[in-house]
């Protein structure tokens, strides 16, 4: 993502080799900006910010437990627990969302 490449010249960590082209750099999953001399032009992007959320929609739940699991047991496993609606997993995995 573009926002991952918005780094000041001093923050850039080299991700390429001398003479790397913009195309080669981007193919390697790196950012390319040749506007500042004396700093890496091909550099490592910022890490993506992610967070875990419990899906609201019942059809998006992926089972993390077993029939009769308690809320405490489910949460100890690091999963979400919602005892409704019937017919879907009540203990289910988080979903990772990029911010």
mmCIF file of N, CA, C and O in Angstrom:
data_model
loop_
_atom_site.group_PDB
_atom_site.id
_atom_site.type_symbol
_atom_site.label_atom_id
_atom_site.label_comp_id
_atom_site.label_asym_id
_atom_site.label_seq_id
_atom_site.Cartn_x
_atom_site.Cartn_y
_atom_site.Cartn_z
ATOM 1 N N UNK A 1 0.842 -1.187 0.000
ATOM 2 C CA UNK A 1 0.000 0.000 0.000
ATOM 3 C C UNK A 1 0.885 1.247 0.000
ATOM 4 O O UNK A 1 1.973 1.233 0.564
ATOM 5 N N UNK A 2 0.396 2.301 -0.622
ATOM 6 C CA UNK A 2 1.175 3.542 -0.712
ATOM 7 C C UNK A 2 1.560 4.094 0.641
ATOM 8 O O UNK A 2 2.662 4.591 0.828
ATOM 9 N N UNK A 3 0.629 4.046 1.604
ATOM 10 C CA UNK A 3 0.913 4.618 2.919
ATOM 11 C C UNK A 3 2.086 3.910 3.596
ATOM 12 O O UNK A 3 2.778 4.505 4.409
ATOM 13 N N UNK A 4 2.341 2.655 3.246
ATOM 14 C CA UNK A 4 3.462 1.928 3.822
ATOM 15 C C UNK A 4 4.798 2.435 3.301
ATOM 16 O O UNK A 4 5.836 2.166 3.885
ATOM 17 N N UNK A 5 4.779 3.179 2.202
ATOM 18 C CA UNK A 5 6.013 3.692 1.604
ATOM 19 C C UNK A 5 6.280 5.143 1.986
ATOM 20 O O UNK A 5 7.266 5.718 1.557
ATOM 21 N N UNK A 6 5.420 5.730 2.787
ATOM 22 C CA UNK A 6 5.632 7.112 3.225
ATOM 23 C C UNK A 6 6.571 7.106 4.427
ATOM 24 O O UNK A 6 6.152 7.082 5.572
ATOM 25 N N UNK A 7 7.857 7.090 4.118
ATOM 26 C CA UNK A 7 8.904 7.085 5.130
ATOM 27 C C UNK A 7 9.844 8.242 4.862
ATOM 28 O O UNK A 7 10.170 8.529 3.711
ATOM 29 N N UNK A 8 10.289 8.886 5.929
ATOM 30 C CA UNK A 8 11.291 9.931 5.775
ATOM 31 C C UNK A 8 12.608 9.319 5.337
ATOM 32 O O UNK A 8 12.870 8.140 5.594
ATOM 33 N N UNK A 9 13.480 10.101 4.675
ATOM 34 C CA UNK A 9 14.762 9.557 4.198
ATOM 35 C C UNK A 9 15.574 8.854 5.283
ATOM 36 O O UNK A 9 16.199 7.830 5.027
ATOM 37 N N UNK A 10 15.555 9.375 6.511
ATOM 38 C CA UNK A 10 16.337 8.761 7.597
ATOM 39 C C UNK A 10 15.737 7.451 8.085
ATOM 40 O O UNK A 10 16.404 6.670 8.750
ATOM 41 N N UNK A 11 14.467 7.213 7.797
ATOM 42 C CA UNK A 11 13.797 5.988 8.250
ATOM 43 C C UNK A 11 13.972 4.821 7.284
ATOM 44 O O UNK A 11 13.616 3.702 7.608
ATOM 45 N N UNK A 12 14.492 5.085 6.114
ATOM 46 C CA UNK A 12 14.582 4.047 5.076
ATOM 47 C C UNK A 12 15.636 3.001 5.387
ATOM 48 O O UNK A 12 16.763 3.315 5.739
ATOM 49 N N UNK A 13 15.231 1.727 5.247
ATOM 50 C CA UNK A 13 16.155 0.606 5.370
ATOM 51 C C UNK A 13 16.293 -0.027 3.991
ATOM 52 O O UNK A 13 15.292 -0.375 3.356
ATOM 53 N N UNK A 14 17.516 -0.179 3.547
ATOM 54 C CA UNK A 14 17.806 -0.676 2.206
ATOM 55 C C UNK A 14 17.155 -2.030 1.951
ATOM 56 O O UNK A 14 17.174 -2.912 2.789
ATOM 57 N N UNK A 15 16.562 -2.149 0.774
ATOM 58 C CA UNK A 15 15.857 -3.374 0.410
ATOM 59 C C UNK A 15 16.330 -3.888 -0.949
ATOM 60 O O UNK A 15 15.788 -4.833 -1.474
ATOM 61 N N UNK A 16 17.322 -3.239 -1.522
ATOM 62 C CA UNK A 16 17.747 -3.627 -2.865
ATOM 63 C C UNK A 16 19.253 -3.739 -2.970
ATOM 64 O O UNK A 16 19.949 -4.018 -2.014
ATOM 65 N N UNK A 17 19.738 -3.487 -4.164
ATOM 66 C CA UNK A 17 21.170 -3.533 -4.452
ATOM 67 C C UNK A 17 21.485 -2.327 -5.329
ATOM 68 O O UNK A 17 20.571 -1.743 -5.939
ATOM 69 N N UNK A 18 22.754 -1.909 -5.403
ATOM 70 C CA UNK A 18 23.087 -0.745 -6.231
ATOM 71 C C UNK A 18 22.620 -0.946 -7.670
ATOM 72 O O UNK A 18 22.825 -2.001 -8.258
ATOM 73 N N UNK A 19 21.894 0.036 -8.183
ATOM 74 C CA UNK A 19 21.421 -0.014 -9.564
ATOM 75 C C UNK A 19 20.097 -0.732 -9.762
ATOM 76 O O UNK A 19 19.648 -0.893 -10.900
ATOM 77 N N UNK A 20 19.443 -1.163 -8.706
ATOM 78 C CA UNK A 20 18.156 -1.852 -8.848
ATOM 79 C C UNK A 20 17.147 -0.915 -9.508
ATOM 80 O O UNK A 20 17.135 0.288 -9.243
ATOM 81 N N UNK A 21 16.329 -1.462 -10.380
ATOM 82 C CA UNK A 21 15.308 -0.641 -11.049
ATOM 83 C C UNK A 21 14.056 -0.573 -10.180
ATOM 84 O O UNK A 21 13.861 -1.385 -9.272
ATOM 85 N N UNK A 22 13.205 0.387 -10.473
ATOM 86 C CA UNK A 22 11.945 0.533 -9.743
ATOM 87 C C UNK A 22 11.103 -0.736 -9.883
ATOM 88 O O UNK A 22 10.499 -1.201 -8.913
ATOM 89 N N UNK A 23 11.082 -1.316 -11.087
ATOM 90 C CA UNK A 23 10.292 -2.525 -11.338
ATOM 91 C C UNK A 23 10.821 -3.695 -10.501
ATOM 92 O O UNK A 23 10.055 -4.396 -9.848
ATOM 93 N N UNK A 24 12.146 -3.893 -10.503
ATOM 94 C CA UNK A 24 12.741 -4.986 -9.728
ATOM 95 C C UNK A 24 12.478 -4.785 -8.231
ATOM 96 O O UNK A 24 12.181 -5.733 -7.511
ATOM 97 N N UNK A 25 12.585 -3.556 -7.779
ATOM 98 C CA UNK A 25 12.376 -3.228 -6.378
ATOM 99 C C UNK A 25 10.944 -3.566 -5.958
ATOM 100 O O UNK A 25 10.726 -4.228 -4.946
ATOM 101 N N UNK A 26 9.985 -3.110 -6.734
ATOM 102 C CA UNK A 26 8.572 -3.360 -6.392
ATOM 103 C C UNK A 26 8.223 -4.843 -6.477
ATOM 104 O O UNK A 26 7.414 -5.340 -5.702
ATOM 105 N N UNK A 27 8.837 -5.556 -7.432
ATOM 106 C CA UNK A 27 8.607 -7.003 -7.538
ATOM 107 C C UNK A 27 9.081 -7.724 -6.276
ATOM 108 O O UNK A 27 8.548 -8.766 -5.915
ATOM 109 N N UNK A 28 10.092 -7.159 -5.613
ATOM 110 C CA UNK A 28 10.628 -7.741 -4.385
ATOM 111 C C UNK A 28 9.792 -7.356 -3.171
ATOM 112 O O UNK A 28 10.114 -7.721 -2.044
ATOM 113 N N UNK A 29 8.697 -6.589 -3.391
ATOM 114 C CA UNK A 29 7.825 -6.185 -2.292
ATOM 115 C C UNK A 29 8.314 -4.958 -1.541
ATOM 116 O O UNK A 29 7.919 -4.721 -0.406
ATOM 117 N N UNK A 30 9.183 -4.192 -2.194
ATOM 118 C CA UNK A 30 9.773 -3.022 -1.552
ATOM 119 C C UNK A 30 9.225 -1.728 -2.167
ATOM 120 O O UNK A 30 8.522 -1.753 -3.162
ATOM 121 N N UNK A 31 9.570 -0.617 -1.537
ATOM 122 C CA UNK A 31 9.167 0.712 -2.010
ATOM 123 C C UNK A 31 10.316 1.314 -2.813
ATOM 124 O O UNK A 31 11.485 1.031 -2.541
ATOM 125 N N UNK A 32 9.981 2.164 -3.778
ATOM 126 C CA UNK A 32 11.018 2.818 -4.592
ATOM 127 C C UNK A 32 10.712 4.304 -4.691
ATOM 128 O O UNK A 32 9.601 4.702 -5.035
ATOM 129 N N UNK A 33 11.721 5.123 -4.344
ATOM 130 C CA UNK A 33 11.599 6.575 -4.472
ATOM 131 C C UNK A 33 13.007 7.119 -4.658
ATOM 132 O O UNK A 33 13.817 7.098 -3.738
ATOM 133 N N UNK A 34 13.280 7.606 -5.862
ATOM 134 C CA UNK A 34 14.621 8.080 -6.207
ATOM 135 C C UNK A 34 14.763 9.594 -6.075
ATOM 136 O O UNK A 34 15.687 10.175 -6.609
ATOM 137 N N UNK A 35 13.881 10.238 -5.343
ATOM 138 C CA UNK A 35 13.895 11.708 -5.285
ATOM 139 C C UNK A 35 14.912 12.281 -4.297
ATOM 140 O O UNK A 35 15.220 13.463 -4.362
ATOM 141 N N UNK A 36 15.449 11.470 -3.396
ATOM 142 C CA UNK A 36 16.396 11.988 -2.400
ATOM 143 C C UNK A 36 17.748 11.315 -2.591
ATOM 144 O O UNK A 36 17.889 10.121 -2.331
ATOM 145 N N UNK A 37 18.757 12.073 -3.057
ATOM 146 C CA UNK A 37 20.085 11.466 -3.241
ATOM 147 C C UNK A 37 20.727 11.121 -1.898
ATOM 148 O O UNK A 37 20.450 11.748 -0.876
ATOM 149 N N UNK A 38 21.537 10.079 -1.894
ATOM 150 C CA UNK A 38 22.299 9.711 -0.708
ATOM 151 C C UNK A 38 21.581 8.829 0.290
ATOM 152 O O UNK A 38 22.130 8.535 1.354
ATOM 153 N N UNK A 39 20.359 8.419 -0.004
ATOM 154 C CA UNK A 39 19.626 7.492 0.867
ATOM 155 C C UNK A 39 19.115 6.339 0.004
ATOM 156 O O UNK A 39 19.048 6.467 -1.210
ATOM 157 N N UNK A 40 18.763 5.219 0.624
ATOM 158 C CA UNK A 40 18.262 4.097 -0.179
ATOM 159 C C UNK A 40 17.036 4.501 -1.019
ATOM 160 O O UNK A 40 16.110 5.130 -0.504
ATOM 161 N N UNK A 41 17.068 4.152 -2.286
ATOM 162 C CA UNK A 41 15.924 4.416 -3.179
ATOM 163 C C UNK A 41 14.949 3.252 -3.137
ATOM 164 O O UNK A 41 13.768 3.410 -3.355
ATOM 165 N N UNK A 42 15.490 2.068 -2.908
ATOM 166 C CA UNK A 42 14.674 0.868 -2.765
ATOM 167 C C UNK A 42 14.727 0.513 -1.283
ATOM 168 O O UNK A 42 15.786 0.206 -0.749
ATOM 169 N N UNK A 43 13.575 0.598 -0.611
ATOM 170 C CA UNK A 43 13.586 0.439 0.845
ATOM 171 C C UNK A 43 12.402 -0.373 1.343
ATOM 172 O O UNK A 43 11.385 -0.514 0.669
ATOM 173 N N UNK A 44 12.576 -0.902 2.546
ATOM 174 C CA UNK A 44 11.568 -1.748 3.189
ATOM 175 C C UNK A 44 10.348 -0.918 3.573
ATOM 176 O O UNK A 44 10.498 0.141 4.182
ATOM 177 N N UNK A 45 9.147 -1.379 3.234
ATOM 178 C CA UNK A 45 7.936 -0.642 3.628
ATOM 179 C C UNK A 45 7.671 -0.748 5.125
ATOM 180 O O UNK A 45 8.193 -1.642 5.796
ATOM 181 N N UNK A 46 6.847 0.168 5.630
ATOM 182 C CA UNK A 46 6.407 0.099 7.030
ATOM 183 C C UNK A 46 5.585 -1.172 7.195
ATOM 184 O O UNK A 46 4.912 -1.605 6.260
ATOM 185 N N UNK A 47 5.609 -1.714 8.395
ATOM 186 C CA UNK A 47 4.803 -2.899 8.682
ATOM 187 C C UNK A 47 3.321 -2.521 8.649
ATOM 188 O O UNK A 47 2.954 -1.409 9.024
ATOM 189 N N UNK A 48 2.491 -3.446 8.190
ATOM 190 C CA UNK A 48 1.047 -3.217 8.187
ATOM 191 C C UNK A 48 0.541 -3.266 9.612
ATOM 192 O O UNK A 48 0.995 -4.080 10.413
ATOM 193 N N UNK A 49 -0.405 -2.386 9.923
ATOM 194 C CA UNK A 49 -1.038 -2.419 11.236
ATOM 195 C C UNK A 49 -2.259 -3.322 11.130
ATOM 196 O O UNK A 49 -3.094 -3.143 10.260
ATOM 197 N N UNK A 50 -2.314 -4.300 11.999
ATOM 198 C CA UNK A 50 -3.437 -5.231 12.006
ATOM 199 C C UNK A 50 -3.998 -5.352 13.420
ATOM 200 O O UNK A 50 -3.307 -5.093 14.392
ATOM 201 N N UNK A 51 -5.252 -5.722 13.504
ATOM 202 C CA UNK A 51 -5.863 -5.988 14.802
ATOM 203 C C UNK A 51 -6.826 -7.144 14.643
ATOM 204 O O UNK A 51 -7.303 -7.433 13.558
ATOM 205 N N UNK A 52 -7.087 -7.815 15.770
ATOM 206 C CA UNK A 52 -8.008 -8.950 15.764
ATOM 207 C C UNK A 52 -9.390 -8.460 16.146
ATOM 208 O O UNK A 52 -9.537 -7.673 17.076
ATOM 209 N N UNK A 53 -10.397 -8.927 15.421
ATOM 210 C CA UNK A 53 -11.787 -8.602 15.741
ATOM 211 C C UNK A 53 -12.607 -9.894 15.704
ATOM 212 O O UNK A 53 -12.274 -10.834 14.997
ATOM 213 N N UNK A 54 -13.682 -9.892 16.483
ATOM 214 C CA UNK A 54 -14.619 -11.014 16.444
ATOM 215 C C UNK A 54 -15.646 -10.708 15.365
ATOM 216 O O UNK A 54 -16.279 -9.653 15.414
ATOM 217 N N UNK A 55 -15.785 -11.576 14.352
ATOM 218 C CA UNK A 55 -16.744 -11.299 13.291
ATOM 219 C C UNK A 55 -18.174 -11.182 13.835
ATOM 220 O O UNK A 55 -18.581 -11.977 14.673
ATOM 221 N N UNK A 56 -18.901 -10.172 13.386
ATOM 222 C CA UNK A 56 -20.284 -9.964 13.814
ATOM 223 C C UNK A 56 -21.256 -10.888 13.100
ATOM 224 O O UNK A 56 -22.229 -11.332 13.684
ATOM 225 N N UNK A 57 -20.988 -11.168 11.838
ATOM 226 C CA UNK A 57 -21.909 -11.981 11.054
ATOM 227 C C UNK A 57 -21.713 -13.466 11.372
ATOM 228 O O UNK A 57 -20.600 -13.980 11.287
ATOM 229 N N UNK A 58 -22.781 -14.162 11.782
ATOM 230 C CA UNK A 58 -22.676 -15.574 12.157
ATOM 231 C C UNK A 58 -22.095 -16.457 11.049
ATOM 232 O O UNK A 58 -21.354 -17.389 11.332
ATOM 233 N N UNK A 59 -22.395 -16.140 9.779
ATOM 234 C CA UNK A 59 -21.901 -16.981 8.681
ATOM 235 C C UNK A 59 -20.390 -16.850 8.486
ATOM 236 O O UNK A 59 -19.786 -17.669 7.824
ATOM 237 N N UNK A 60 -19.752 -15.850 9.105
ATOM 238 C CA UNK A 60 -18.302 -15.675 8.995
ATOM 239 C C UNK A 60 -17.522 -16.385 10.094
ATOM 240 O O UNK A 60 -16.306 -16.303 10.147
ATOM 241 N N UNK A 61 -18.211 -17.105 10.962
ATOM 242 C CA UNK A 61 -17.551 -17.773 12.081
ATOM 243 C C UNK A 61 -16.891 -19.078 11.660
ATOM 244 O O UNK A 61 -17.472 -19.877 10.942
ATOM 245 N N UNK A 62 -15.664 -19.270 12.150
ATOM 246 C CA UNK A 62 -14.944 -20.524 11.925
ATOM 247 C C UNK A 62 -14.758 -21.169 13.295
ATOM 248 O O UNK A 62 -14.178 -20.560 14.201
ATOM 249 N N UNK A 63 -15.251 -22.372 13.445
ATOM 250 C CA UNK A 63 -15.291 -23.071 14.725
ATOM 251 C C UNK A 63 -13.917 -23.181 15.374
ATOM 252 O O UNK A 63 -12.946 -23.568 14.747
ATOM 253 N N UNK A 64 -13.872 -22.834 16.671
ATOM 254 C CA UNK A 64 -12.641 -22.895 17.453
ATOM 255 C C UNK A 64 -12.826 -23.803 18.674
ATOM 256 O O UNK A 64 -11.904 -23.997 19.436
ATOM 257 N N UNK A 65 -14.014 -24.327 18.861
ATOM 258 C CA UNK A 65 -14.294 -25.109 20.071
ATOM 259 C C UNK A 65 -14.917 -26.443 19.781
ATOM 260 O O UNK A 65 -14.608 -27.088 18.780
ATOM 261 N N UNK A 66 -15.821 -26.823 20.653
ATOM 262 C CA UNK A 66 -16.522 -28.100 20.555
ATOM 263 C C UNK A 66 -17.883 -27.908 21.217
ATOM 264 O O UNK A 66 -18.081 -26.952 21.980
ATOM 265 N N UNK A 67 -18.841 -28.790 20.941
ATOM 266 C CA UNK A 67 -20.160 -28.641 21.558
ATOM 267 C C UNK A 67 -20.052 -28.610 23.087
ATOM 268 O O UNK A 67 -19.363 -29.434 23.682
ATOM 269 N N UNK A 68 -20.666 -27.620 23.708
ATOM 270 C CA UNK A 68 -20.675 -27.510 25.159
ATOM 271 C C UNK A 68 -19.510 -26.732 25.752
ATOM 272 O O UNK A 68 -19.417 -26.608 26.970
ATOM 273 N N UNK A 69 -18.610 -26.201 24.929
ATOM 274 C CA UNK A 69 -17.480 -25.426 25.457
ATOM 275 C C UNK A 69 -18.017 -24.197 26.201
ATOM 276 O O UNK A 69 -19.007 -23.601 25.788
ATOM 277 N N UNK A 70 -17.374 -23.849 27.311
ATOM 278 C CA UNK A 70 -17.805 -22.675 28.068
ATOM 279 C C UNK A 70 -17.101 -21.434 27.528
ATOM 280 O O UNK A 70 -16.088 -21.535 26.819
ATOM 281 N N UNK A 71 -17.635 -20.282 27.887
ATOM 282 C CA UNK A 71 -17.029 -19.021 27.456
ATOM 283 C C UNK A 71 -15.586 -18.923 27.950
ATOM 284 O O UNK A 71 -14.690 -18.523 27.200
ATOM 285 N N UNK A 72 -15.350 -19.315 29.211
ATOM 286 C CA UNK A 72 -13.992 -19.242 29.773
ATOM 287 C C UNK A 72 -13.020 -20.142 29.018
ATOM 288 O O UNK A 72 -11.902 -19.757 28.716
ATOM 289 N N UNK A 73 -13.457 -21.376 28.733
ATOM 290 C CA UNK A 73 -12.592 -22.312 27.995
ATOM 291 C C UNK A 73 -12.279 -21.767 26.608
ATOM 292 O O UNK A 73 -11.145 -21.836 26.136
ATOM 293 N N UNK A 74 -13.280 -21.205 25.968
ATOM 294 C CA UNK A 74 -13.113 -20.653 24.628
ATOM 295 C C UNK A 74 -12.122 -19.483 24.648
ATOM 296 O O UNK A 74 -11.194 -19.424 23.848
ATOM 297 N N UNK A 75 -12.313 -18.568 25.579
ATOM 298 C CA UNK A 75 -11.447 -17.399 25.663
ATOM 299 C C UNK A 75 -10.026 -17.782 26.059
ATOM 300 O O UNK A 75 -9.070 -17.147 25.625
ATOM 301 N N UNK A 76 -9.869 -18.835 26.864
ATOM 302 C CA UNK A 76 -8.529 -19.329 27.206
ATOM 303 C C UNK A 76 -7.784 -19.802 25.963
ATOM 304 O O UNK A 76 -6.562 -19.747 25.909
ATOM 305 N N UNK A 77 -8.547 -20.298 24.982
ATOM 306 C CA UNK A 77 -7.950 -20.737 23.713
ATOM 307 C C UNK A 77 -7.610 -19.541 22.816
ATOM 308 O O UNK A 77 -7.032 -19.706 21.753
ATOM 309 N N UNK A 78 -8.016 -18.332 23.246
ATOM 310 C CA UNK A 78 -7.751 -17.133 22.455
ATOM 311 C C UNK A 78 -8.797 -16.880 21.395
ATOM 312 O O UNK A 78 -8.540 -16.186 20.410
ATOM 313 N N UNK A 79 -10.003 -17.419 21.584
ATOM 314 C CA UNK A 79 -11.061 -17.285 20.593
ATOM 315 C C UNK A 79 -12.199 -16.392 21.099
ATOM 316 O O UNK A 79 -12.211 -15.983 22.249
ATOM 317 N N UNK A 80 -13.137 -16.116 20.218
ATOM 318 C CA UNK A 80 -14.324 -15.311 20.535
ATOM 319 C C UNK A 80 -15.445 -16.244 20.996
ATOM 320 O O UNK A 80 -15.521 -17.385 20.548
ATOM 321 N N UNK A 81 -16.333 -15.725 21.847
ATOM 322 C CA UNK A 81 -17.470 -16.533 22.301
ATOM 323 C C UNK A 81 -18.732 -15.684 22.271
ATOM 324 O O UNK A 81 -18.773 -14.596 22.832
ATOM 325 N N UNK A 82 -19.756 -16.188 21.576
ATOM 326 C CA UNK A 82 -21.094 -15.581 21.574
ATOM 327 C C UNK A 82 -22.097 -16.719 21.522
ATOM 328 O O UNK A 82 -22.130 -17.465 20.556
ATOM 329 N N UNK A 83 -22.922 -16.833 22.559
ATOM 330 C CA UNK A 83 -23.854 -17.955 22.703
ATOM 331 C C UNK A 83 -25.155 -17.735 21.939
ATOM 332 O O UNK A 83 -26.223 -18.048 22.430
ATOM 333 N N UNK A 84 -25.069 -17.192 20.782
ATOM 334 C CA UNK A 84 -26.247 -16.998 19.925
ATOM 335 C C UNK A 84 -25.744 -16.724 18.523
ATOM 336 O O UNK A 84 -24.585 -16.328 18.363
ATOM 337 N N UNK A 85 -26.464 -16.887 17.483
ATOM 338 C CA UNK A 85 -27.724 -17.622 17.390
ATOM 339 C C UNK A 85 -27.460 -19.121 17.380
ATOM 340 O O UNK A 85 -26.322 -19.563 17.284
ATOM 341 N N UNK A 86 -28.536 -19.876 17.445
ATOM 342 C CA UNK A 86 -28.427 -21.337 17.396
ATOM 343 C C UNK A 86 -27.985 -21.770 16.004
ATOM 344 O O UNK A 86 -28.234 -21.084 15.016
ATOM 345 N N UNK A 87 -27.316 -22.909 15.937
ATOM 346 C CA UNK A 87 -26.956 -23.493 14.645
ATOM 347 C C UNK A 87 -25.645 -23.001 14.054
ATOM 348 O O UNK A 87 -25.291 -23.391 12.950
ATOM 349 N N UNK A 88 -24.916 -22.127 14.769
ATOM 350 C CA UNK A 88 -23.602 -21.666 14.303
ATOM 351 C C UNK A 88 -22.614 -21.828 15.455
ATOM 352 O O UNK A 88 -23.016 -21.933 16.609
ATOM 353 N N UNK A 89 -21.306 -21.856 15.158
ATOM 354 C CA UNK A 89 -20.338 -21.988 16.248
ATOM 355 C C UNK A 89 -20.454 -20.828 17.253
ATOM 356 O O UNK A 89 -20.552 -19.675 16.857
ATOM 357 N N UNK A 90 -20.420 -21.166 18.529
ATOM 358 C CA UNK A 90 -20.443 -20.139 19.575
ATOM 359 C C UNK A 90 -19.029 -19.758 19.975
ATOM 360 O O UNK A 90 -18.788 -18.679 20.482
ATOM 361 N N UNK A 91 -18.095 -20.664 19.768
ATOM 362 C CA UNK A 91 -16.673 -20.398 20.018
ATOM 363 C C UNK A 91 -16.009 -20.376 18.648
ATOM 364 O O UNK A 91 -16.036 -21.360 17.917
ATOM 365 N N UNK A 92 -15.444 -19.227 18.284
ATOM 366 C CA UNK A 92 -14.932 -19.080 16.924
ATOM 367 C C UNK A 92 -13.690 -18.194 16.888
ATOM 368 O O UNK A 92 -13.421 -17.417 17.801
ATOM 369 N N UNK A 93 -12.920 -18.332 15.810
ATOM 370 C CA UNK A 93 -11.658 -17.615 15.648
ATOM 371 C C UNK A 93 -11.875 -16.133 15.364
ATOM 372 O O UNK A 93 -12.881 -15.741 14.769
ATOM 373 N N UNK A 94 -10.886 -15.328 15.784
ATOM 374 C CA UNK A 94 -10.859 -13.905 15.437
ATOM 375 C C UNK A 94 -10.593 -13.771 13.944
ATOM 376 O O UNK A 94 -10.078 -14.697 13.309
ATOM 377 N N UNK A 95 -10.891 -12.621 13.428
ATOM 378 C CA UNK A 95 -10.529 -12.270 12.049
ATOM 379 C C UNK A 95 -9.496 -11.146 12.159
ATOM 380 O O UNK A 95 -9.630 -10.253 12.991
ATOM 381 N N UNK A 96 -8.468 -11.169 11.333
ATOM 382 C CA UNK A 96 -7.449 -10.126 11.329
ATOM 383 C C UNK A 96 -7.840 -9.061 10.313
ATOM 384 O O UNK A 96 -8.163 -9.373 9.173
ATOM 385 N N UNK A 97 -7.805 -7.799 10.754
ATOM 386 C CA UNK A 97 -8.212 -6.677 9.894
ATOM 387 C C UNK A 97 -7.044 -5.696 9.809
ATOM 388 O O UNK A 97 -6.436 -5.353 10.814
ATOM 389 N N UNK A 98 -6.756 -5.245 8.588
ATOM 390 C CA UNK A 98 -5.714 -4.223 8.395
ATOM 391 C C UNK A 98 -6.298 -2.857 8.696
ATOM 392 O O UNK A 98 -7.420 -2.564 8.335
ATOM 393 N N UNK A 99 -5.497 -2.037 9.367
ATOM 394 C CA UNK A 99 -5.949 -0.672 9.677
ATOM 395 C C UNK A 99 -5.398 0.298 8.660
ATOM 396 O O UNK A 99 -4.432 0.078 8.020
#
